[in-house]
Short mmCIF file of C-alpha atoms in Angstrom, two decimals:
data_model
loop_
_atom_site.label_atom_id
_atom_site.label_comp_id
_atom_site.label_asym_id
_atom_site.label_seq_id
_atom_site.Cartn_x
_atom_site.Cartn_y
_atom_site.Cartn_z
CA MET A 1 71.12 -17.14 74.79
CA LYS A 2 67.57 -17.12 73.58
CA ARG A 3 68.06 -13.82 71.86
CA ASN A 4 71.21 -15.06 70.14
CA TYR A 5 69.50 -18.28 69.19
CA TRP A 6 66.57 -16.36 67.68
CA ARG A 7 68.93 -14.14 65.76
CA GLY A 8 70.77 -17.16 64.42
CA LYS A 9 67.56 -18.79 63.20
CA GLU A 10 66.32 -15.55 61.74
CA LYS A 11 69.61 -15.04 59.93
CA HIS A 12 69.50 -18.60 58.56
CA ARG A 13 65.86 -18.18 57.44
CA TRP A 14 66.67 -14.81 55.84
CA SER A 15 69.64 -16.33 53.98
CA ASN A 16 67.45 -19.09 52.50
CA HIS A 17 64.80 -16.57 51.51
CA LYS A 18 67.45 -14.35 49.91
CA GLN A 19 68.68 -17.23 47.74
CA SER A 20 65.17 -18.06 46.55
CA ASP A 21 64.06 -14.55 45.68
CA HIS A 22 66.55 -11.72 45.14
CA HIS A 23 63.72 -9.23 44.73
CA HIS A 24 63.25 -9.05 48.53
CA GLN A 25 66.91 -8.40 49.39
CA TYR A 26 67.32 -6.05 52.34
CA ARG A 27 70.15 -5.09 54.66
CA ARG A 28 69.11 -5.34 58.28
CA THR A 29 70.43 -2.96 60.94
CA ASN A 30 70.37 -2.81 64.71
CA HIS A 31 67.50 -0.46 65.46
CA ASN A 32 68.64 0.01 69.06
CA ASN A 33 71.76 1.79 67.84
CA TYR A 34 70.09 3.56 64.91
CA ALA A 35 68.45 6.40 66.79
CA GLY A 36 71.68 8.01 67.95
CA ARG A 37 74.04 7.35 65.05
CA PRO A 38 73.64 9.01 61.67
CA GLU A 39 76.07 6.63 60.03
CA GLN A 40 73.86 3.66 60.80
CA GLU A 41 71.07 4.38 58.34
CA GLU A 42 68.34 1.95 57.48
CA THR A 43 68.75 0.94 53.87
CA GLN A 44 66.54 -0.36 51.15
CA PRO A 45 67.41 -2.70 48.31
CA PRO A 46 69.37 -1.64 45.24
CA VAL A 47 67.26 -0.32 42.42
CA ASN A 48 68.47 -3.02 40.06
CA ALA A 49 68.07 -5.90 42.49
CA GLY A 50 66.09 -8.95 41.55
CA PRO A 51 65.03 -10.61 38.30
CA SER A 52 62.03 -9.26 36.43
CA ASN A 53 59.33 -11.17 34.66
CA SER A 54 61.09 -10.91 31.32
CA GLU A 55 64.58 -10.30 29.97
CA ASN A 56 63.51 -7.05 28.35
CA SER A 57 62.16 -5.56 31.53
CA SER A 58 65.24 -6.73 33.43
CA SER A 59 67.63 -5.10 31.00
CA SER A 60 65.67 -1.88 30.92
CA LEU A 61 65.64 -1.78 34.72
CA THR A 62 69.40 -2.24 34.80
CA GLN A 63 70.01 0.54 32.28
CA ASN A 64 67.70 2.97 33.99
CA SER A 65 69.81 5.40 36.03
CA VAL A 66 66.86 7.30 37.50
CA ALA A 67 65.59 5.63 40.63
CA PRO A 68 61.90 5.94 41.50
CA GLU A 69 61.12 8.13 44.49
CA LEU A 70 59.92 6.38 47.64
CA PRO A 71 58.20 8.37 50.41
CA GLY A 72 60.54 8.79 53.35
CA PHE A 73 63.63 7.56 51.49
CA TYR A 74 66.29 8.92 49.15
CA TYR A 75 68.42 7.05 46.63
CA ASP A 76 72.22 7.23 46.75
CA SER A 77 73.52 6.55 43.24
CA GLU A 78 77.08 5.89 44.46
CA LYS A 79 76.06 3.27 47.01
CA ASN A 80 73.15 2.06 44.87
CA ARG A 81 70.92 2.03 47.95
CA TYR A 82 67.89 3.75 49.43
CA PHE A 83 68.40 5.52 52.77
CA ARG A 84 65.78 6.71 55.20
CA LEU A 85 65.15 10.47 55.31
CA LEU A 86 65.17 12.06 58.73
CA PRO A 87 63.34 15.15 60.06
CA GLY A 88 65.06 18.42 59.28
CA HIS A 89 64.99 19.53 62.92
CA ASN A 90 66.88 16.44 64.08
CA ASN A 91 70.34 17.77 64.96
CA CYS A 92 71.82 14.32 65.38
CA ASN A 93 70.76 13.18 61.92
CA PRO A 94 70.40 16.30 59.69
CA LEU A 95 69.65 14.25 56.58
CA THR A 96 66.80 15.87 54.68
CA LYS A 97 65.65 15.83 51.09
CA GLU A 98 66.54 19.52 50.69
CA SER A 99 70.10 19.04 51.98
CA ILE A 100 70.60 16.04 49.68
CA GLN A 101 69.33 17.96 46.65
CA TYR A 102 71.51 20.97 47.51
CA LYS A 103 74.59 18.77 47.83
CA ALA A 104 73.91 17.18 44.45
CA MET A 105 73.35 20.57 42.81
CA GLU A 106 76.54 21.95 44.31
CA CYS A 107 78.57 18.97 43.07
CA LYS A 108 77.13 19.49 39.59
CA ARG A 109 77.93 23.22 39.66
CA LEU A 110 81.53 22.66 40.71
CA ARG A 111 81.97 19.98 38.06
CA LEU A 112 80.64 22.28 35.34
CA LEU A 113 82.89 25.13 36.50
CA GLU A 114 85.87 22.80 36.33
CA GLU A 115 84.89 21.65 32.85
CA GLU A 116 84.56 25.25 31.68
CA GLU A 117 88.07 26.02 32.89
CA LYS A 118 89.51 23.04 31.04
CA GLN A 119 87.59 23.42 27.79
CA LYS A 120 88.70 26.72 26.34
CA LYS A 121 87.14 26.01 22.95
CA LYS A 122 83.58 24.78 22.67
CA THR A 123 81.08 24.38 19.87
CA ALA A 124 77.43 25.18 20.28
CA ARG A 125 76.54 23.07 17.25
CA ALA A 126 78.19 20.00 15.77
CA GLY A 127 80.55 20.97 12.94
CA LEU A 128 80.26 24.70 13.60
CA ASN A 129 83.61 26.50 13.38
CA SER A 130 84.91 29.84 12.14
CA SER A 131 86.73 28.49 9.06
CA MET A 132 83.66 26.62 7.88
CA LEU A 133 81.47 29.72 8.32
CA LEU A 134 83.92 31.90 6.44
CA HIS A 135 84.17 29.38 3.60
CA LYS A 136 80.38 29.21 3.23
CA ARG A 137 80.16 32.99 3.33
CA GLN A 138 82.75 33.32 0.55
CA LEU A 139 80.85 30.80 -1.57
CA GLY A 140 77.65 32.78 -1.10
CA LEU A 141 75.93 29.98 0.83
CA LEU A 142 75.27 32.23 3.82
CA SER A 143 73.66 35.66 3.89
CA SER A 144 75.31 38.41 5.89
CA THR A 145 72.57 38.15 8.53
CA SER A 146 72.96 34.38 8.93
CA TYR A 147 76.74 34.68 8.97
CA CYS A 148 76.70 37.29 11.75
CA ARG A 149 74.18 35.28 13.77
CA LEU A 150 76.26 32.08 13.56
CA VAL A 151 79.45 33.97 14.44
CA HIS A 152 77.76 35.25 17.59
CA GLU A 153 76.67 31.70 18.43
CA LEU A 154 80.24 30.52 18.01
CA LYS A 155 81.62 33.33 20.16
CA VAL A 156 79.01 32.83 22.89
CA SER A 157 79.95 29.18 23.26
CA CYS A 158 83.58 30.19 23.90
CA MET A 159 83.06 33.07 26.34
CA GLN A 160 85.41 33.09 29.32
CA ARG A 161 84.62 34.49 32.76
CA ARG A 162 86.69 37.30 34.25
CA LYS A 163 86.01 39.26 37.41
CA ILE A 164 85.53 43.02 37.10
CA GLU A 165 87.05 45.44 39.57
CA ILE A 166 84.53 48.07 40.67
CA HIS A 167 85.89 51.50 41.51
CA SER A 168 83.90 54.13 43.36
CA PRO A 169 84.60 57.64 44.70
CA ASP A 170 83.11 56.38 47.96
CA SER A 171 85.14 53.40 49.13
CA SER A 172 82.19 52.19 51.21
CA VAL A 173 80.03 51.66 48.13
CA ALA A 174 81.82 49.12 45.96
CA GLY A 175 81.82 45.49 46.98
CA THR A 176 79.94 45.87 50.24
CA ASN A 177 76.33 45.10 49.27
CA ASN A 178 74.80 42.25 47.31
CA PHE A 179 73.55 42.96 43.81
CA LYS A 180 69.84 42.34 43.43
CA ILE A 181 68.97 43.86 40.03
CA ILE A 182 71.00 45.29 37.17
CA VAL A 183 69.32 46.95 34.17
CA ALA A 184 71.18 48.40 31.17
CA ASP A 185 70.14 51.47 29.24
CA VAL A 186 69.42 51.25 25.51
CA ALA A 187 72.99 52.09 24.49
CA CYS A 188 74.47 49.73 27.12
CA GLU A 189 76.68 52.57 28.38
CA ARG A 190 75.33 52.41 31.94
CA ILE A 191 73.66 49.87 34.17
CA PHE A 192 71.35 50.84 37.01
CA THR A 193 71.88 48.68 40.09
CA VAL A 194 69.73 47.85 43.10
CA ASN A 195 71.75 46.53 46.03
CA ASP A 196 70.51 44.98 49.25
CA VAL A 197 71.69 46.69 52.41
CA GLU A 198 72.55 44.72 55.54
CA HIS A 199 69.87 46.32 57.72
CA GLY A 200 67.16 45.33 55.24
CA GLY A 201 66.97 48.32 52.92
CA CYS A 202 68.01 48.90 49.32
CA LYS A 203 70.57 51.22 47.78
CA TYR A 204 70.73 52.45 44.20
CA GLY A 205 73.67 53.15 41.97
CA ILE A 206 74.77 53.55 38.34
CA ILE A 207 77.79 51.78 36.90
CA ASN A 208 79.48 53.47 33.96
CA LEU A 209 80.75 50.84 31.50
CA SER A 210 82.93 53.17 29.43
CA GLY A 211 86.05 51.82 31.15
CA LEU A 212 85.25 48.23 30.22
CA GLY A 213 87.87 47.64 27.49
CA LYS A 214 89.52 44.60 26.01
CA GLU A 215 92.45 44.91 28.41
CA SER A 216 90.89 46.86 31.27
CA LEU A 217 88.45 45.13 33.60
CA THR A 218 87.43 48.10 35.72
CA VAL A 219 84.19 50.05 35.88
CA GLU A 220 83.10 53.13 37.80
CA MET A 221 80.15 52.92 40.19
CA TYR A 222 78.39 56.06 41.43
CA ASP A 223 76.10 55.95 44.43
CA ASN A 224 73.80 58.55 45.96
CA LEU A 225 72.31 59.23 49.35
CA TYR A 226 68.88 57.88 48.43
CA PHE A 227 67.91 54.52 49.80
CA THR A 228 64.74 52.90 51.00
CA ASN A 229 63.79 50.16 53.38
CA ARG A 230 61.14 48.95 50.94
CA LYS A 231 61.45 46.12 48.48
CA VAL A 232 62.00 47.07 44.84
CA ASN A 233 59.65 45.02 42.67
CA SER A 234 60.47 46.38 39.24
CA VAL A 235 62.87 48.78 37.50
CA CYS A 236 63.06 50.28 34.01
CA TRP A 237 64.79 53.19 32.28
CA ALA A 238 62.60 56.16 31.34
CA SER A 239 63.13 58.72 28.54
CA LEU A 240 61.55 61.90 29.87
CA THR A 241 63.84 64.76 28.77
CA HIS A 242 66.15 62.69 26.56
CA PRO A 243 66.81 58.96 26.00
CA ASP A 244 67.24 57.13 29.30
CA SER A 245 67.27 60.34 31.33
CA HIS A 246 65.44 58.83 34.31
CA VAL A 247 64.92 55.56 36.13
CA LEU A 248 61.45 54.31 37.12
CA LEU A 249 61.20 52.19 40.28
CA CYS A 250 58.22 50.38 41.76
CA LEU A 251 58.46 50.18 45.55
CA MET A 252 56.35 48.03 47.85
CA GLY A 253 54.44 49.56 50.72
CA ILE A 254 55.43 48.81 54.28
CA ALA A 255 53.41 49.25 57.49
CA GLU A 256 51.39 52.46 57.08
CA THR A 257 53.50 53.73 54.17
CA PRO A 258 51.81 53.01 50.82
CA GLY A 259 53.64 51.74 47.79
CA CYS A 260 54.83 54.18 45.16
CA ALA A 261 56.35 54.57 41.72
CA SER A 262 59.39 56.84 41.89
CA LEU A 263 60.97 58.59 38.91
CA LEU A 264 64.62 59.36 39.61
CA PRO A 265 66.76 61.46 37.25
CA ALA A 266 70.06 59.83 36.35
CA SER A 267 71.74 63.13 37.20
CA LEU A 268 71.23 62.33 40.88
CA PHE A 269 74.11 59.90 40.53
CA SER A 270 77.22 62.02 40.37
CA ASN A 271 79.13 61.90 37.11
CA SER A 272 76.90 59.10 35.80
CA ASN A 273 76.53 60.98 32.53
CA PRO A 274 78.08 64.43 32.00
CA GLY A 275 75.28 65.39 29.61
CA ASP A 276 72.57 65.00 32.23
CA GLY A 277 71.21 68.23 33.63
CA PRO A 278 68.74 68.73 36.46
CA GLY A 279 65.80 66.42 35.97
CA MET A 280 62.35 65.82 37.36
CA LEU A 281 62.16 63.91 40.62
CA CYS A 282 58.65 62.75 41.43
CA SER A 283 56.79 59.98 43.19
CA PHE A 284 53.29 58.61 42.63
CA LYS A 285 51.45 56.89 45.46
CA ILE A 286 50.00 53.61 44.32
CA SER A 287 49.21 50.25 45.79
CA THR A 288 51.69 47.42 45.44
CA ALA A 289 53.06 47.40 41.89
CA TRP A 290 54.43 44.17 40.48
CA SER A 291 55.75 45.57 37.18
CA CYS A 292 56.34 48.79 35.26
CA ALA A 293 57.02 49.96 31.70
CA TRP A 294 57.82 53.26 29.98
CA CYS A 295 56.13 54.24 26.69
CA LEU A 296 58.35 55.46 23.82
CA ASN A 297 55.53 56.00 21.33
CA PRO A 298 54.81 59.74 20.63
CA GLN A 299 51.05 59.20 20.85
CA ALA A 300 51.42 58.36 24.55
CA ASP A 301 54.35 60.64 25.33
CA ASN A 302 55.61 60.92 28.92
CA CYS A 303 53.47 57.98 30.05
CA PHE A 304 54.35 54.96 32.11
CA SER A 305 52.38 51.93 33.21
CA THR A 306 52.32 49.95 36.43
CA GLY A 307 50.92 46.46 36.84
CA LEU A 308 49.00 46.24 40.09
CA THR A 309 46.78 43.76 41.86
CA ARG A 310 43.90 43.10 39.45
CA ARG A 311 44.37 46.32 37.50
CA VAL A 312 46.64 48.28 35.17
CA LEU A 313 47.38 51.95 35.83
CA VAL A 314 48.67 54.22 33.03
CA THR A 315 49.99 57.59 34.27
CA ASN A 316 51.10 60.73 32.43
CA VAL A 317 54.08 62.13 34.30
CA VAL A 318 53.60 65.74 33.14
CA THR A 319 49.83 66.15 33.50
CA GLY A 320 49.22 63.57 36.21
CA HIS A 321 46.29 62.09 34.22
CA ARG A 322 45.57 58.44 35.02
CA GLN A 323 43.79 55.62 33.23
CA THR A 324 42.73 52.49 35.06
CA PHE A 325 42.00 49.13 33.43
CA GLY A 326 40.56 46.38 35.59
CA THR A 327 41.90 42.83 35.19
CA SER A 328 41.01 39.47 36.67
CA SER A 329 44.55 38.78 37.94
CA ASP A 330 47.75 40.44 39.14
CA VAL A 331 49.89 41.90 36.36
CA LEU A 332 53.47 40.63 36.77
CA ALA A 333 55.04 41.70 33.44
CA GLN A 334 54.58 44.62 31.04
CA GLN A 335 56.03 46.13 27.87
CA PHE A 336 54.93 48.91 25.55
CA ALA A 337 55.09 48.58 21.79
CA THR A 338 57.03 51.35 20.02
CA GLN A 339 55.19 51.50 16.69
CA THR A 340 51.77 51.89 18.35
CA PRO A 341 50.70 52.99 21.87
CA VAL A 342 49.78 49.44 22.84
CA LEU A 343 50.66 47.91 26.19
CA TYR A 344 51.21 44.16 26.57
CA ASN A 345 50.60 42.57 29.98
CA GLY A 346 51.40 39.18 31.52
CA CYS A 347 49.29 38.00 34.46
CA ARG A 348 49.55 35.63 37.38
CA SER A 349 46.68 33.64 35.88
CA GLY A 350 48.79 32.89 32.78
CA GLU A 351 46.91 35.30 30.51
CA ILE A 352 48.68 37.74 28.18
CA PHE A 353 46.63 40.61 26.78
CA SER A 354 47.17 43.96 25.09
CA ILE A 355 45.67 47.41 25.77
CA ASP A 356 45.46 50.33 23.36
CA VAL A 357 46.03 53.22 25.77
CA ARG A 358 44.36 55.72 23.42
CA GLN A 359 40.94 54.38 24.34
CA ARG A 360 39.08 55.58 27.39
CA ASN A 361 38.35 53.47 30.41
CA ARG A 362 35.72 50.83 29.81
CA LYS A 363 33.72 48.70 32.15
CA GLY A 364 34.44 45.01 32.07
CA GLN A 365 37.31 43.73 29.95
CA SER A 366 36.07 44.45 26.42
CA TRP A 367 39.15 46.61 25.81
CA LYS A 368 41.42 43.56 25.64
CA ALA A 369 42.69 43.10 22.08
CA ILE A 370 45.13 40.18 21.74
CA ARG A 371 44.71 37.40 24.30
CA LEU A 372 47.20 34.55 24.79
CA PHE A 373 47.32 31.93 27.53
CA HIS A 374 50.03 30.10 29.45
CA ASP A 375 49.45 27.30 31.95
CA SER A 376 51.28 29.17 34.70
CA ALA A 377 51.94 32.73 35.89
CA VAL A 378 53.68 34.85 33.25
CA THR A 379 56.85 36.43 34.67
CA SER A 380 58.35 38.23 31.65
CA ILE A 381 57.32 39.32 28.15
CA ARG A 382 59.45 40.74 25.33
CA LEU A 383 58.35 42.07 21.95
CA LEU A 384 60.56 41.53 18.92
CA GLN A 385 61.46 44.53 16.78
CA ALA A 386 58.86 44.01 14.05
CA GLU A 387 56.27 43.60 16.84
CA HIS A 388 54.69 40.60 15.13
CA TYR A 389 56.15 38.21 17.71
CA LEU A 390 56.24 38.12 21.50
CA ILE A 391 58.33 35.94 23.81
CA ALA A 392 56.92 35.05 27.22
CA ALA A 393 58.25 33.08 30.19
CA ASP A 394 56.20 31.59 33.03
CA MET A 395 56.66 30.06 36.48
CA ALA A 396 56.53 26.54 35.05
CA GLY A 397 59.85 27.20 33.32
CA LYS A 398 58.33 27.42 29.83
CA ILE A 399 59.49 30.06 27.35
CA LYS A 400 57.27 30.44 24.28
CA LEU A 401 57.44 32.48 21.10
CA TRP A 402 53.97 33.72 20.06
CA ASP A 403 52.85 34.94 16.65
CA LEU A 404 50.62 37.91 17.49
CA ARG A 405 48.94 37.80 14.08
CA THR A 406 47.61 34.28 14.55
CA ALA A 407 47.69 34.17 18.39
CA LYS A 408 49.54 30.83 18.24
CA CYS A 409 52.70 29.52 19.85
CA VAL A 410 55.26 28.88 17.10
CA LYS A 411 58.32 27.92 19.16
CA GLN A 412 59.44 26.81 22.64
CA TYR A 413 62.83 27.33 24.28
CA LYS A 414 63.49 24.35 26.55
CA GLY A 415 65.77 24.06 29.55
CA HIS A 416 64.69 27.06 31.62
CA HIS A 417 64.03 26.36 35.31
CA ASN A 418 61.52 28.28 37.40
CA GLU A 419 58.98 27.43 40.08
CA TYR A 420 57.81 30.65 41.71
CA ALA A 421 60.24 33.52 41.02
CA VAL A 422 59.68 36.55 38.77
CA LEU A 423 62.66 36.22 36.42
CA PRO A 424 63.33 38.42 33.36
CA LEU A 425 64.06 37.52 29.74
CA HIS A 426 66.76 39.23 27.70
CA VAL A 427 66.32 39.35 23.91
CA ASN A 428 69.16 40.46 21.62
CA GLU A 429 67.56 40.28 18.22
CA GLU A 430 70.51 41.72 16.32
CA GLU A 431 72.76 38.94 17.64
CA GLY A 432 69.95 36.37 17.40
CA LEU A 433 70.19 35.38 21.08
CA LEU A 434 67.81 34.82 23.99
CA THR A 435 69.18 34.83 27.55
CA ALA A 436 67.48 33.85 30.81
CA VAL A 437 68.63 33.07 34.35
CA GLY A 438 66.77 30.21 36.02
CA GLN A 439 65.84 29.71 39.63
CA ASP A 440 68.59 27.08 39.73
CA CYS A 441 71.06 29.98 39.20
CA TYR A 442 72.13 28.76 35.74
CA THR A 443 72.30 31.28 32.91
CA ARG A 444 71.11 29.81 29.61
CA ILE A 445 71.54 31.23 26.12
CA TRP A 446 69.43 30.04 23.18
CA SER A 447 69.42 30.71 19.48
CA LEU A 448 66.48 32.99 18.85
CA GLN A 449 65.88 31.51 15.41
CA ASP A 450 65.66 27.77 16.06
CA ALA A 451 65.50 27.58 19.91
CA HIS A 452 68.77 25.61 20.12
CA LEU A 453 70.36 25.80 23.58
CA LEU A 454 73.82 27.24 22.94
CA ARG A 455 75.29 27.62 26.41
CA THR A 456 74.54 26.83 30.05
CA ILE A 457 76.63 28.90 32.46
CA PRO A 458 76.85 27.86 36.14
CA SER A 459 76.97 30.55 38.79
CA PRO A 460 80.39 31.35 40.30
CA HIS A 461 78.72 31.27 43.72
CA PRO A 462 76.79 28.43 45.43
CA SER A 463 73.12 28.36 44.43
CA SER A 464 70.60 29.90 46.80
CA LYS A 465 67.41 31.95 46.70
CA ASP A 466 69.27 35.19 47.45
CA ALA A 467 72.10 34.50 44.97
CA ILE A 468 70.24 34.30 41.64
CA PRO A 469 72.46 36.14 39.11
CA SER A 470 71.25 39.24 37.28
CA VAL A 471 72.67 39.55 33.75
CA VAL A 472 73.01 41.95 30.81
CA PHE A 473 74.12 40.84 27.33
CA SER A 474 75.22 43.09 24.48
CA SER A 475 77.64 43.13 21.58
CA ARG A 476 78.53 46.72 22.59
CA LEU A 477 79.00 46.91 26.35
CA GLY A 478 80.14 50.43 27.07
CA GLY A 479 78.58 52.09 24.03
CA SER A 480 79.08 52.00 20.26
CA GLN A 481 82.82 51.36 20.66
CA GLY A 482 82.31 48.91 23.50
CA VAL A 483 83.16 45.25 23.86
CA PRO A 484 80.80 42.29 23.38
CA GLY A 485 79.91 39.85 26.10
CA LEU A 486 77.76 39.05 29.11
CA LEU A 487 77.73 40.95 32.42
CA MET A 488 76.76 38.88 35.46
CA ALA A 489 76.12 40.37 38.89
CA VAL A 490 75.90 37.85 41.72
CA LYS A 491 76.36 38.47 45.45
CA GLN A 492 78.88 41.33 45.71
CA ASP A 493 80.75 40.50 42.51
CA LEU A 494 80.48 41.58 38.89
CA TYR A 495 81.78 39.31 36.10
CA HIS A 496 82.38 39.81 32.40
CA PHE A 497 82.05 36.84 30.05
CA SER A 498 84.04 38.11 27.10
CA TYR A 499 84.37 36.93 23.52
CA ASN A 500 87.73 35.36 22.68
#
């Protein structure tokens, strides 16, 4: 009786207090039953509850859809309430911030996939359509370059996803292992693949895109007997005997086995290219390499570079000669210029610098020519064709276009998401497009000229750390007579986003 009487008085007092001041509105729960029942969650007041000091602040609070974060609580927009977060190890109440965020991201992904299926025709820019572009072209208001660029933008915004069937002479190869990396050769006739194996290793293969036609959605994948139980940090095509004759891989060390850079001839993969003859197969023992690049300039012929921990190593494959350049940070991204034997490097510290590999080793860091700086670790760098501009992405999700002549940032491409992963950039200068996959598993395509975000493509699979898509974009997938579009490898599947 006393307990009921106290509860009655408390309820009456709370009701009077609630009428006098709506700002302190709370829903009370029975804490004795709370510990064992996840549905009985302690709640907090609605975000928009209570009058503010002025009408302006009240209206702005009502219109604000983003609720402030409170330690130990999460906000449910549907119920307009705060709920208490529970420890992740609590099996009875598995309500954690991570699970709530994942559920929200998954709902958004499914909604976007549904919208993409319904909206067959989209426009990347307001008022942009094929008839308008053709009319302006006929009137001479658009140059051929601008016309082609805008047509690609229009086509990219209307790309439709179709699944590709992968054929292989070995039935155990196709569709059994998750794709980790895909890298296309210069002609986009082949893509080199790195697949994770169930027991923890990696397996390599080459997919021939010649069968990817407008009607056919089949490709041929050729595997070999080589595999490793070491993580592959970086991959690039190498032109040793002829263009894209080899593949350069940087492998991490494990236990007592040191890391290495392996040069595999494409001819190891049966029927990958009938023109390939026997090639050089070699391996160079190095410490852990974060990145690699092959030099196409004749003045540094047959050379490749590896970005290591606090140093850069340039190696001549034929002679075995090595040059070492000390750095103050790990080198996570590299690319050689083609007009000059200059190597550009992106570091964990956020610094970007260039090295002229014709000079001899120097003490200190006086050999650094161009120096640029990001606020976070640089994960990818790409030179434009004229080599006056460089695009760089970092772990803060920023993508910047740098003018190398003035060492200034001239443009930023917004929308990319990254926190700690090493994610590549894909530049298609002829089509005027920039493509990047974020850590949120969304593929974004920007206009290279004005940094306008043209398309955001959700992943066909649920987002996770081990399901970040790897993509290749080209207007000639399969060679000079190939088809345009985007290739996306995620999990065990390969998709083609084709132009309509």
